[in-house]
mmCIF file of C-alpha atoms in Angstrom:
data_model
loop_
_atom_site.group_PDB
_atom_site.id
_atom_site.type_symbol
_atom_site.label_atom_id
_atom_site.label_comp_id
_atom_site.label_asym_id
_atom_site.label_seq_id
_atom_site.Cartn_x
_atom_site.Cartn_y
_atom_site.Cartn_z
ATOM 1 C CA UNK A 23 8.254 -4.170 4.145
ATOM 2 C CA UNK A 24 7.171 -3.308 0.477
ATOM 3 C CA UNK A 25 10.696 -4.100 -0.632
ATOM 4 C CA UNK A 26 10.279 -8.069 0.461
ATOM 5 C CA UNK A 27 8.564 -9.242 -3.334
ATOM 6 C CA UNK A 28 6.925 -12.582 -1.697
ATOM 7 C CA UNK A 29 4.272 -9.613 -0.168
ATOM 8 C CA UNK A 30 4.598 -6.933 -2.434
ATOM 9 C CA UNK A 31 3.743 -9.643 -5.154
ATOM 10 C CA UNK A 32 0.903 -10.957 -3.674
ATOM 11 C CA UNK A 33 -0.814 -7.531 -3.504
ATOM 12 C CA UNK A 34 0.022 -7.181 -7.195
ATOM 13 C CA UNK A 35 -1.330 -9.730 -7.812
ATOM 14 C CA UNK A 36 -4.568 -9.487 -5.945
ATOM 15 C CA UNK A 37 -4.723 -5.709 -7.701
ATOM 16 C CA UNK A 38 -4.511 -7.431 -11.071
ATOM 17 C CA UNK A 39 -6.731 -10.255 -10.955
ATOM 18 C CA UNK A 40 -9.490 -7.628 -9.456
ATOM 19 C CA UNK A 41 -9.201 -5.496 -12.343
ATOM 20 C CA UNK A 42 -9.451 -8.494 -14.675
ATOM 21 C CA UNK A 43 -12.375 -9.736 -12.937
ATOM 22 C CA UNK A 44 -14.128 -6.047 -12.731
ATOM 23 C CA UNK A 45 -12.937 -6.152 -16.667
ATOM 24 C CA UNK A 46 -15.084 -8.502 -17.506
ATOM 25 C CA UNK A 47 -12.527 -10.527 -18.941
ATOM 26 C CA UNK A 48 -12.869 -13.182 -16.859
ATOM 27 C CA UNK A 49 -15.323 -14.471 -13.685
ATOM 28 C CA UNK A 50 -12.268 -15.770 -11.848
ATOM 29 C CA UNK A 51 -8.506 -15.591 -12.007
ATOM 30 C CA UNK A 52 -5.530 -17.024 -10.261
ATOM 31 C CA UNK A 53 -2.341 -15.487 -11.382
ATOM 32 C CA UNK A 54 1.332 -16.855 -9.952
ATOM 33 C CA UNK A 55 4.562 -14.831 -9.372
ATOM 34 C CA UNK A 56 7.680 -15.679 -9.685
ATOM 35 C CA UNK A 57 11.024 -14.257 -9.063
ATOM 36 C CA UNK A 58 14.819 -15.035 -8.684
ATOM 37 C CA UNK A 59 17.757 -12.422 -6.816
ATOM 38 C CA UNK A 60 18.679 -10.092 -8.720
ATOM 39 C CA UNK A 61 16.617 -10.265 -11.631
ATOM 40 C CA UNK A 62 13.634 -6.921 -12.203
ATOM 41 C CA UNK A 63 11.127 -8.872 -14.228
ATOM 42 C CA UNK A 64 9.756 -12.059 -12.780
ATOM 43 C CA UNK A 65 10.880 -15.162 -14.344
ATOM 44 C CA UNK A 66 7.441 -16.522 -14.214
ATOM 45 C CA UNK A 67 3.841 -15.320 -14.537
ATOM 46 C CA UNK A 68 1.060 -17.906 -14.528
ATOM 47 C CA UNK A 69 -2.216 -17.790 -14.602
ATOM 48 C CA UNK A 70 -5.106 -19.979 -14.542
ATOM 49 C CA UNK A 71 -8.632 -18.751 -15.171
ATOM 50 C CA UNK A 72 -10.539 -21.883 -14.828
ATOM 51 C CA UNK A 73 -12.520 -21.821 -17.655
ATOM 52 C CA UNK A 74 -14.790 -18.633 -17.049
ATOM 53 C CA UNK A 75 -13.337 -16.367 -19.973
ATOM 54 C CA UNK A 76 -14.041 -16.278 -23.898
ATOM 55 C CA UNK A 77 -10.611 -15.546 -24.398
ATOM 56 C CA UNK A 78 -7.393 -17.834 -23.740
ATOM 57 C CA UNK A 79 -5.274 -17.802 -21.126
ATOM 58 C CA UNK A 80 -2.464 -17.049 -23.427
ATOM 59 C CA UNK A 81 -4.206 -13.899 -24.508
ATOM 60 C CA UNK A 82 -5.255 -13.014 -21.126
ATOM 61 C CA UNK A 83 -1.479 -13.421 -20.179
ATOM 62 C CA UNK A 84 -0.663 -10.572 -22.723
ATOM 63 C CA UNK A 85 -3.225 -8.385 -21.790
ATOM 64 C CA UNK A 86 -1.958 -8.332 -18.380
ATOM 65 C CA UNK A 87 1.520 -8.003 -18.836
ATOM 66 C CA UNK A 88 0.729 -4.645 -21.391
ATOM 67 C CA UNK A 89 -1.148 -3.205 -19.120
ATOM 68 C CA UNK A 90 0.408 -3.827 -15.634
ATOM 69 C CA UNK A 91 4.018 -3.947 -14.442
ATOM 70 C CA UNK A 92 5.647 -6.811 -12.192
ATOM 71 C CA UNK A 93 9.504 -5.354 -11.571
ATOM 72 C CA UNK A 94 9.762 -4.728 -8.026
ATOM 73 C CA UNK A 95 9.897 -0.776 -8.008
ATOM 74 C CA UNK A 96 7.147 -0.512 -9.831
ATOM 75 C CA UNK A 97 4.888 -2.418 -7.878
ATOM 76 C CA UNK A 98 6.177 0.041 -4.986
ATOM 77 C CA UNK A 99 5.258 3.045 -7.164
ATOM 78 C CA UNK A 100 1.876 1.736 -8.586
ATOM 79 C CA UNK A 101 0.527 0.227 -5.551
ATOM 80 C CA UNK A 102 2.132 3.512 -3.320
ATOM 81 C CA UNK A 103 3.653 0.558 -0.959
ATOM 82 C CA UNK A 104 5.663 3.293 1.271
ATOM 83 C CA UNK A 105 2.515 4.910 2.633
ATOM 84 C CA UNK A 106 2.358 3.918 6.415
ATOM 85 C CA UNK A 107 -0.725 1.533 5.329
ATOM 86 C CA UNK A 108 0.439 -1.673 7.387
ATOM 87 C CA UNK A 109 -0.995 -1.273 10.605
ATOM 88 C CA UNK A 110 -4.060 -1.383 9.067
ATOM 89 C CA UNK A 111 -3.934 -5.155 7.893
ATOM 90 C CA UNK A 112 -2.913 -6.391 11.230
ATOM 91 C CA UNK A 113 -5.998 -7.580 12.545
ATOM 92 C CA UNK A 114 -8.911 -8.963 9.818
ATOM 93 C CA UNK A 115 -6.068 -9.504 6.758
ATOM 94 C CA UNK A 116 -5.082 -7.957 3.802
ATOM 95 C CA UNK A 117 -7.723 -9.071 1.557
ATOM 96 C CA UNK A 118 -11.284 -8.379 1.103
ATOM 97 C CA UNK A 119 -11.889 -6.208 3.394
ATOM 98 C CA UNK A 120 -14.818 -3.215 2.907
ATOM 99 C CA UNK A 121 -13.548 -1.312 6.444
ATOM 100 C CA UNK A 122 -10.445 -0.073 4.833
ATOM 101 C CA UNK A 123 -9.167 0.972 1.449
ATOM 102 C CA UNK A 124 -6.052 -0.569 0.506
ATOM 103 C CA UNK A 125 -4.343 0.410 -3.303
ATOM 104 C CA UNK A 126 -4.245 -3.175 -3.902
ATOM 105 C CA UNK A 127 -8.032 -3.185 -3.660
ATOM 106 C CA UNK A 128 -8.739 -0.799 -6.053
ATOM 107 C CA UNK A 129 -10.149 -1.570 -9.534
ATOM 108 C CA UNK A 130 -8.663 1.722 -11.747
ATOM 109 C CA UNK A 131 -7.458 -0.297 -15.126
ATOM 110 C CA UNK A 132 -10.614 -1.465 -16.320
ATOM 111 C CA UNK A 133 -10.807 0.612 -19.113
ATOM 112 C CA UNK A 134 -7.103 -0.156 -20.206
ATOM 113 C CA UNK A 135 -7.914 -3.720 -19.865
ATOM 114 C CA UNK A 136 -10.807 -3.444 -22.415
ATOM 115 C CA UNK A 137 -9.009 -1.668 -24.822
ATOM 116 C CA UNK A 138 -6.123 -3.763 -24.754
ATOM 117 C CA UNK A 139 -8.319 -6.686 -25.357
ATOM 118 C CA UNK A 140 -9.871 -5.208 -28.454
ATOM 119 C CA UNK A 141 -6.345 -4.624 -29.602
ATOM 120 C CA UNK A 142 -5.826 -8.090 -29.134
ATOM 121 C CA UNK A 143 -8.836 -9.580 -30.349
ATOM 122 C CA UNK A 144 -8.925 -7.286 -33.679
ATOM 123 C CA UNK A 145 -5.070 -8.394 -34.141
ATOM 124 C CA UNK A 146 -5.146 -11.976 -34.386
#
């Protein structure tokens, strides 16, 4: 159920720290979600990229949040959560898998990534 955020989150976030990774911007990422009832925006994004990126993790932080977005609907929208996609990832997981496409697998904002870094960088 892509309206339940505990999964819908963790695809996001799996979608995100691909790109990031395919970016360049980093060799690893982990990236925590957090969010309350009733509230669009999560109250807490955290992320941790062990050491293997030239830039901080504060910067990193604001490169992600400008390109992606972490309220609930669009996660949905981005991600295209309503498809009938589900049976797929009950047998072998969600994750990692080269048999099946899922959205969440799919490394499309590499480009924004890198530009938004070079805004960054040039910026501070």
């Amino acid at each position: 159920d892509p309206s339940k955020i505990d999964r819908s989150a963790a695809y996001m976030a799996r979608y995100v720290a691909k790109n990031c990774v395919a970016a360049n911007l980093c060799d690893e990422i982990e990236i925590q979600l957090a969010y309350a009832i009733g509230v669009a925006e999560p109250v807490s994004i955290k992320i941790n990229t062990f050491g293997t990126s030239d830039i901080s993790n504060n910067d990193m932080l604001t490169i992600i949040k400008k390109v992606f977005s972490f309220k609930p609907k669009d996660i949905v929208q981005q991600l295209n959560l309503l498809e009938p996609i589900y049976s797929k990832t009950a047998a072998y997981g969600h994750f990692g898998r080269s048999d099946v496409e899922f959205p969440w697998e799919i490394v499309d904002k590499v480009q924004q990534l890198n530009e938004c870094k070079q805004t960054i960088l040039t910026t501070a």
